[in-house]
Short mmCIF file of C-alpha atoms in Angstrom, two decimals:
data_model
loop_
_atom_site.label_atom_id
_atom_site.label_comp_id
_atom_site.label_asym_id
_atom_site.label_seq_id
_atom_site.Cartn_x
_atom_site.Cartn_y
_atom_site.Cartn_z
CA MET B 1 76.66 -164.21 53.01
CA ALA B 2 80.60 -163.78 51.93
CA ASP B 3 82.98 -163.42 55.20
CA TRP B 4 84.21 -159.80 54.62
CA SER B 5 87.63 -159.04 55.99
CA VAL B 6 90.89 -157.17 55.93
CA LYS B 7 92.31 -160.00 52.84
CA ASN B 8 88.39 -159.92 51.37
CA PRO B 9 87.14 -156.37 51.76
CA TYR B 10 83.80 -154.85 50.83
CA SER B 11 83.75 -152.99 47.92
CA SER B 12 81.77 -149.99 49.19
CA LYS B 13 80.58 -146.55 47.43
CA LEU B 14 80.27 -143.11 49.46
CA THR B 15 76.65 -141.34 49.42
CA GLU B 16 77.71 -138.46 51.84
CA ASN B 17 81.03 -136.64 52.18
CA PHE B 18 80.48 -132.50 53.36
CA ILE B 19 82.65 -130.75 55.87
CA LEU B 20 81.28 -130.39 59.19
CA ASN B 21 83.15 -127.30 59.95
CA SER B 22 82.21 -123.62 59.35
CA GLN B 23 83.55 -121.39 57.12
CA GLY B 24 86.71 -120.07 58.43
CA SER B 25 87.60 -122.61 60.87
CA ARG B 26 91.28 -124.04 60.49
CA LYS B 27 90.21 -127.52 60.51
CA GLU B 28 88.48 -130.05 57.65
CA THR B 29 86.82 -132.47 59.60
CA ARG B 30 84.14 -134.58 56.94
CA HIS B 31 80.93 -136.73 57.70
CA LEU B 32 80.98 -139.66 55.29
CA VAL B 33 78.12 -142.25 54.88
CA PHE B 34 79.09 -145.35 53.52
CA ASP B 35 76.69 -147.50 51.39
CA LEU B 36 76.65 -151.14 52.96
CA GLY B 37 74.23 -152.53 50.27
CA ASP B 38 73.83 -155.96 49.93
CA SER B 39 76.92 -156.69 52.18
CA GLY B 40 75.27 -158.28 54.53
CA LEU B 41 77.50 -156.80 56.93
CA THR B 42 76.50 -155.40 60.68
CA TYR B 43 77.82 -153.61 63.60
CA LYS B 44 77.34 -152.67 66.86
CA ALA B 45 77.75 -149.02 68.45
CA GLY B 46 81.57 -148.67 69.33
CA ASP B 47 82.66 -150.67 66.35
CA ALA B 48 85.29 -149.46 63.95
CA LEU B 49 85.12 -149.37 60.07
CA GLY B 50 88.44 -150.46 58.36
CA VAL B 51 89.22 -148.61 55.34
CA ILE B 52 91.71 -149.87 52.70
CA PRO B 53 93.27 -146.84 51.15
CA ARG B 54 94.99 -146.43 47.69
CA CYS B 55 98.24 -144.43 47.51
CA PRO B 56 97.47 -141.19 45.58
CA PRO B 57 98.37 -141.08 41.75
CA GLU B 58 100.12 -138.05 41.45
CA LEU B 59 102.58 -139.45 43.87
CA VAL B 60 102.75 -142.56 42.24
CA GLU B 61 103.76 -140.53 39.19
CA GLU B 62 106.86 -138.47 41.28
CA LEU B 63 107.61 -141.78 42.56
CA LEU B 64 108.03 -143.22 39.31
CA ALA B 65 109.63 -140.58 37.66
CA ALA B 66 112.19 -139.89 40.88
CA SER B 67 113.17 -143.72 40.24
CA ASN B 68 113.53 -143.38 36.32
CA PHE B 69 110.71 -146.20 35.97
CA LEU B 70 108.02 -146.58 33.67
CA GLY B 71 105.76 -148.20 36.12
CA ASP B 72 105.21 -151.43 33.94
CA GLU B 73 108.06 -153.35 35.14
CA ALA B 74 107.27 -156.58 36.49
CA VAL B 75 107.63 -157.37 40.50
CA GLU B 76 106.63 -159.55 43.11
CA THR B 77 104.86 -158.17 46.62
CA HIS B 78 103.01 -160.00 49.37
CA LEU B 79 100.27 -160.02 47.13
CA GLY B 80 102.02 -161.59 44.29
CA ALA B 81 103.34 -161.17 40.66
CA THR B 82 102.31 -157.37 39.75
CA THR B 83 103.40 -154.26 38.13
CA LEU B 84 105.56 -151.82 39.96
CA SER B 85 103.18 -149.13 39.76
CA GLU B 86 100.48 -151.49 40.65
CA ALA B 87 102.61 -152.33 43.61
CA ILE B 88 102.74 -148.65 44.87
CA THR B 89 99.34 -147.97 44.38
CA ASP B 90 97.47 -150.48 46.08
CA HIS B 91 100.10 -152.92 47.54
CA LEU B 92 102.78 -150.73 49.38
CA GLU B 93 102.98 -147.88 51.60
CA ILE B 94 104.83 -145.06 49.87
CA HIS B 95 103.73 -142.17 51.48
CA ARG B 96 106.26 -142.35 54.47
CA VAL B 97 109.63 -143.88 54.23
CA SER B 98 110.70 -146.98 56.17
CA LYS B 99 113.43 -147.47 58.58
CA LYS B 100 113.91 -151.20 57.06
CA TRP B 101 114.25 -149.82 53.52
CA ILE B 102 116.56 -147.04 55.04
CA MET B 103 118.42 -149.45 56.82
CA SER B 104 118.94 -152.02 53.44
CA LEU B 105 120.91 -149.05 51.74
CA GLY B 106 123.89 -149.77 54.27
CA THR B 107 124.72 -152.69 51.87
CA ARG B 108 124.89 -150.23 48.56
CA LEU B 109 126.42 -147.26 49.90
CA VAL B 110 130.62 -147.50 50.34
CA SER B 111 131.62 -149.99 52.37
CA ASP B 112 134.43 -150.05 55.25
CA SER B 113 136.15 -153.20 53.82
CA VAL B 114 136.92 -151.10 50.48
CA PRO B 115 140.36 -150.31 49.88
CA VAL B 116 141.22 -146.75 49.36
CA GLU B 117 144.36 -144.75 49.06
CA ILE B 118 144.75 -141.54 50.21
CA HIS B 119 146.93 -138.45 49.87
CA ILE B 120 145.73 -135.65 51.51
CA ALA B 121 147.43 -131.96 51.22
CA ARG B 122 146.60 -128.67 52.68
CA ARG B 123 147.89 -125.25 52.22
CA HIS B 124 147.43 -122.50 54.89
CA ARG B 125 148.45 -119.29 55.72
CA VAL B 126 149.86 -118.30 59.07
CA SER B 127 150.15 -114.96 60.70
CA THR B 128 153.83 -114.07 62.39
CA ASP B 129 155.17 -110.96 63.66
CA ASP B 130 157.05 -110.86 60.64
CA GLY B 131 154.11 -111.14 58.60
CA SER B 132 152.22 -113.90 56.76
CA LEU B 133 153.52 -117.19 55.77
CA LEU B 134 152.17 -120.30 53.67
CA ILE B 135 152.63 -123.80 55.36
CA ASP B 136 152.33 -127.02 53.37
CA TRP B 137 151.08 -130.12 55.16
CA SER B 138 151.00 -133.81 53.30
CA GLY B 139 150.24 -137.27 54.72
CA SER B 140 150.45 -140.66 53.43
CA GLY B 141 146.68 -141.24 54.61
CA LYS B 142 147.52 -142.79 57.50
CA ASP B 143 145.44 -141.31 61.18
CA GLU B 144 149.14 -140.76 62.68
CA ASP B 145 149.90 -138.81 60.12
CA VAL B 146 147.08 -136.18 60.26
CA PRO B 147 147.64 -133.27 62.59
CA GLU B 148 144.84 -131.90 64.99
CA GLY B 149 142.12 -130.28 63.88
CA TYR B 150 142.22 -132.00 60.28
CA ALA B 151 139.16 -134.81 59.50
CA GLU B 152 140.36 -138.55 60.29
CA ILE B 153 141.23 -140.46 57.49
CA GLY B 154 138.57 -142.65 56.18
CA ALA B 155 135.65 -140.46 56.66
CA ALA B 156 132.95 -140.79 54.24
CA CYS B 157 132.72 -138.50 51.67
CA ASP B 158 129.57 -139.19 50.01
CA PRO B 159 126.93 -137.10 51.62
CA ALA B 160 124.17 -140.11 50.90
CA GLU B 161 126.70 -142.23 52.89
CA VAL B 162 127.33 -139.66 55.60
CA LEU B 163 123.64 -139.23 55.88
CA TRP B 164 123.50 -142.99 56.56
CA ARG B 165 125.59 -143.21 58.74
CA GLU B 166 124.25 -140.35 60.60
CA LEU B 167 120.77 -141.92 60.61
CA THR B 168 121.30 -145.62 61.56
CA SER B 169 124.08 -144.25 64.48
CA ASP B 170 120.87 -141.59 66.07
CA ALA B 171 117.52 -143.16 67.09
CA ALA B 172 115.96 -139.63 67.20
CA ALA B 173 117.87 -138.79 63.69
CA MET B 174 116.00 -141.76 62.15
CA GLU B 175 112.80 -140.85 63.49
CA ASP B 176 112.46 -137.53 62.37
CA TYR B 177 113.36 -138.69 58.67
CA LEU B 178 111.02 -141.24 58.71
CA TRP B 179 108.24 -139.13 60.14
CA SER B 180 108.87 -136.42 57.77
CA ARG B 181 110.02 -137.82 54.86
CA ASP B 182 108.27 -140.32 51.98
CA TYR B 183 109.82 -142.24 49.16
CA VAL B 184 110.45 -139.26 46.90
CA ASP B 185 112.31 -137.57 49.41
CA ALA B 186 113.98 -140.38 50.17
CA LEU B 187 115.18 -140.79 46.35
CA SER B 188 116.24 -137.26 46.40
CA ASP B 189 118.93 -138.23 49.13
CA PHE B 190 119.95 -141.67 47.86
CA GLY B 191 118.56 -142.13 44.17
CA HIS B 192 122.31 -141.64 42.59
CA ILE B 193 123.21 -144.78 44.48
CA GLY B 194 120.48 -146.72 41.50
CA PHE B 195 117.92 -149.15 41.98
CA THR B 196 116.50 -151.77 40.37
CA ALA B 197 112.40 -152.08 40.43
CA LYS B 198 113.15 -155.21 43.22
CA GLN B 199 115.59 -153.25 45.12
CA LEU B 200 113.18 -150.08 45.75
CA ILE B 201 110.05 -151.78 46.75
CA ASP B 202 112.40 -154.02 48.96
CA GLY B 203 111.91 -152.77 52.61
CA MET B 204 108.50 -150.80 51.85
CA ASP B 205 105.57 -151.14 54.37
CA ARG B 206 102.92 -153.29 53.27
CA LEU B 207 99.48 -151.08 52.99
CA LYS B 208 97.41 -150.98 55.84
CA PRO B 209 94.02 -150.53 56.68
CA ARG B 210 93.04 -147.70 58.27
CA LEU B 211 90.61 -147.94 61.70
CA TYR B 212 87.57 -145.19 62.32
CA SER B 213 85.55 -145.25 65.14
CA ILE B 214 82.08 -145.44 63.81
CA ALA B 215 79.71 -142.33 64.23
CA SER B 216 76.34 -144.36 63.86
CA SER B 217 74.05 -146.96 65.13
CA PRO B 218 72.80 -149.74 63.03
CA ASP B 219 69.70 -149.31 64.60
CA HIS B 220 68.99 -145.37 63.71
CA GLU B 221 71.37 -145.43 60.57
CA PRO B 222 70.24 -148.64 58.76
CA GLY B 223 72.28 -150.16 56.08
CA THR B 224 74.93 -147.48 56.55
CA VAL B 225 78.32 -146.67 58.24
CA HIS B 226 78.94 -142.88 59.07
CA LEU B 227 82.60 -141.68 60.02
CA THR B 228 83.38 -138.76 61.36
CA VAL B 229 86.76 -138.19 59.85
CA ALA B 230 89.61 -134.83 60.52
CA ILE B 231 91.43 -134.56 57.06
CA ILE B 232 95.17 -134.39 57.35
CA ARG B 233 96.97 -131.59 54.90
CA TYR B 234 100.12 -130.73 55.54
CA SER B 235 103.43 -128.98 53.72
CA TYR B 236 106.99 -130.64 54.19
CA HIS B 237 110.30 -130.05 52.18
CA GLY B 238 108.56 -128.08 49.54
CA ARG B 239 105.74 -130.56 48.66
CA ASP B 240 102.02 -130.30 50.02
CA ARG B 241 100.76 -133.91 51.34
CA THR B 242 97.69 -135.30 52.52
CA GLY B 243 96.92 -138.49 55.15
CA LEU B 244 96.95 -141.72 53.22
CA ALA B 245 93.62 -142.42 53.90
CA THR B 246 91.82 -139.03 54.86
CA GLY B 247 93.10 -137.53 51.46
CA PHE B 248 91.81 -140.74 49.39
CA MET B 249 88.46 -140.48 51.05
CA ALA B 250 88.13 -136.37 50.86
CA ASP B 251 89.58 -135.85 47.42
CA ARG B 252 89.14 -139.05 45.09
CA CYS B 253 85.92 -140.84 46.09
CA SER B 254 83.47 -139.67 44.00
CA ILE B 255 79.63 -139.96 45.15
CA ALA B 256 78.10 -143.51 44.27
CA GLU B 257 80.99 -144.01 41.77
CA THR B 258 84.57 -144.73 43.25
CA GLU B 259 84.65 -148.05 44.75
CA ILE B 260 86.31 -148.60 48.51
CA GLY B 261 87.36 -151.53 50.49
CA VAL B 262 86.12 -151.83 54.17
CA PHE B 263 85.04 -154.10 56.26
CA MET B 264 84.21 -154.10 60.28
CA SER B 265 86.63 -154.25 62.90
CA PRO B 266 84.51 -155.45 66.39
CA THR B 267 85.22 -154.10 69.80
CA ARG B 268 84.97 -156.39 72.72
CA SER B 269 85.07 -153.83 75.75
CA PHE B 270 84.03 -150.40 74.04
CA ILE B 271 80.29 -150.74 74.00
CA LEU B 272 76.98 -149.73 75.83
CA PRO B 273 76.18 -151.09 79.08
CA ALA B 274 73.93 -154.32 78.91
CA ASP B 275 71.16 -152.11 81.21
CA GLY B 276 69.64 -149.52 79.35
CA ASP B 277 69.14 -147.56 82.85
CA THR B 278 73.03 -147.64 83.65
CA ASP B 279 73.95 -143.87 83.04
CA CYS B 280 76.83 -142.43 81.04
CA ILE B 281 79.77 -140.22 80.71
CA MET B 282 81.12 -140.01 77.85
CA VAL B 283 84.11 -137.98 76.92
CA GLY B 284 85.13 -136.91 73.26
CA PRO B 285 86.45 -133.94 72.30
CA GLY B 286 87.21 -133.06 67.92
CA THR B 287 86.56 -136.23 66.14
CA GLY B 288 86.35 -138.06 69.20
CA ILE B 289 82.64 -137.34 69.18
CA ALA B 290 82.26 -140.11 66.45
CA PRO B 291 81.38 -143.66 68.79
CA PHE B 292 79.34 -141.12 71.17
CA ARG B 293 77.14 -139.88 68.34
CA ALA B 294 76.67 -143.68 67.77
CA TYR B 295 75.85 -144.72 71.15
CA LEU B 296 73.42 -141.60 71.36
CA GLN B 297 71.73 -142.44 68.65
CA GLN B 298 71.35 -146.22 69.89
CA ARG B 299 70.17 -144.78 73.38
CA ASP B 300 67.90 -143.01 71.69
CA ILE B 301 66.44 -145.40 69.65
CA ASN B 302 66.22 -148.11 72.67
CA GLY B 303 64.52 -145.80 75.07
CA ASP B 304 67.05 -146.23 77.49
CA LYS B 305 66.39 -144.43 80.78
CA GLY B 306 69.61 -144.19 81.89
CA ARG B 307 71.45 -140.41 81.79
CA ASN B 308 73.81 -139.60 79.91
CA TRP B 309 76.37 -136.58 80.13
CA LEU B 310 79.06 -135.41 77.37
CA PHE B 311 81.91 -134.02 77.20
CA PHE B 312 82.99 -131.71 74.21
CA GLY B 313 85.64 -129.63 73.19
CA ASP B 314 87.72 -128.62 70.23
CA ARG B 315 89.19 -124.98 68.76
CA THR B 316 86.43 -122.88 68.34
CA GLU B 317 82.44 -123.05 69.30
CA ALA B 318 82.03 -121.24 65.48
CA GLY B 319 84.10 -123.54 63.68
CA GLU B 320 83.88 -126.97 65.20
CA TYR B 321 80.84 -127.76 66.90
CA TYR B 322 80.12 -130.93 65.24
CA TYR B 323 76.87 -132.22 64.88
CA ARG B 324 75.46 -129.40 66.80
CA GLU B 325 71.40 -129.39 65.32
CA GLU B 326 71.49 -133.09 67.01
CA MET B 327 72.83 -132.49 70.24
CA ASP B 328 70.41 -129.57 70.77
CA ASP B 329 67.64 -132.16 69.40
CA TRP B 330 68.42 -134.73 72.16
CA LYS B 331 69.07 -131.82 75.10
CA GLU B 332 65.57 -131.15 74.17
CA ARG B 333 63.87 -134.45 74.30
CA GLY B 334 66.03 -135.31 77.60
CA VAL B 335 68.25 -137.85 75.70
CA LEU B 336 71.31 -136.03 76.57
CA ASP B 337 71.32 -134.81 80.13
CA ARG B 338 74.11 -133.00 80.32
CA HIS B 339 76.69 -131.29 77.36
CA ASP B 340 79.53 -129.54 78.67
CA LEU B 341 81.87 -127.70 75.97
CA ALA B 342 85.01 -126.78 75.81
CA TRP B 343 86.68 -124.06 73.43
CA SER B 344 90.25 -123.96 73.75
CA ARG B 345 90.50 -120.72 71.37
CA ASP B 346 87.62 -118.74 72.21
CA GLY B 347 88.91 -117.24 75.34
CA GLU B 348 91.63 -115.44 77.17
CA ASP B 349 92.75 -119.16 78.96
CA LYS B 350 92.91 -122.39 76.58
CA VAL B 351 90.16 -124.57 78.13
CA TYR B 352 90.40 -128.41 77.51
CA VAL B 353 87.63 -130.85 78.51
CA GLN B 354 89.85 -132.12 81.06
CA HIS B 355 89.51 -128.68 82.98
CA LEU B 356 85.42 -128.84 82.58
CA MET B 357 86.06 -132.64 84.07
CA ARG B 358 88.39 -131.38 87.06
CA LYS B 359 85.53 -128.80 87.50
CA ASN B 360 82.83 -131.21 87.68
CA GLY B 361 85.29 -133.93 90.00
CA VAL B 362 82.66 -134.29 92.58
CA GLU B 363 79.49 -134.34 90.79
CA ILE B 364 81.67 -136.85 88.13
CA TRP B 365 82.12 -139.17 91.12
CA ASN B 366 78.43 -138.70 92.38
CA TRP B 367 76.74 -139.40 88.69
#
């Protein structure tokens, strides 16, 4: 049996991919089913599935165009020799610029050590009692010659250097910049300084797997892994964007065709009680329902006698009541003893699961 891992992922394929939300919902939450085939992969309720994403081809093309490369340039990454196109598709994170990459630009922008001869001149009009008067001033370029209110000598005049100095001296500004920009955005600010293919990728983060709580029991859904995934879509700086992994799974993985690298990420602590008679209280708003669907499937198939109390919530009952039919079935059969629901946009007051827990504090304590 192969030892599947993040360095040696199993090539799975989707067998199901559908939206859980009702029409009119502001969210896009999908139910995804991965086929484990003959991989021999095993898991337990509470484990996570690691997914290896690929960068979207349209973003790869945008980045190549912005950096004036064809994509066939030879480069080296942590995975070895490859082409630039493959590197920014499968090896590196390009959907969000890294701090290390920004910091590395400092050696290539204008340096403080470069001698510059400056002559400053300014003409401005001053109002007087007898009328207006033009006043000229010129300086040698020394700070002590500059009248009050003039810019200090040696201040950066390249907008890219000004921006770089701001980012590297202000942690909040740096965080905001990194959070909302990818490398196409960054090249619009810094691309004029020019890059070799090596310089472009140096400082980029390695492409990392994304972990998702498994929403199925292996005994209830043999040979498959189910996920409940919120698809991230947003617009920034005039461009539409998606989450790297969620967009990959939602938009670019054809059923039974596209290979997706996956591996199991076991948990040691987030597990069901060994004693099936133990009562459980579960709190899983939104896609947090995923592991508790797995728990309820497992306790159902085990025939566990312990009581189950689930708190769930989201924006609206009509749009985001995930797995409603399953929950109703479990309630009817006594698998789910209590099911408290919080809908934050259905009433005048916003109600969240913590409000329901506070309201039922005594019962929770005594459960």
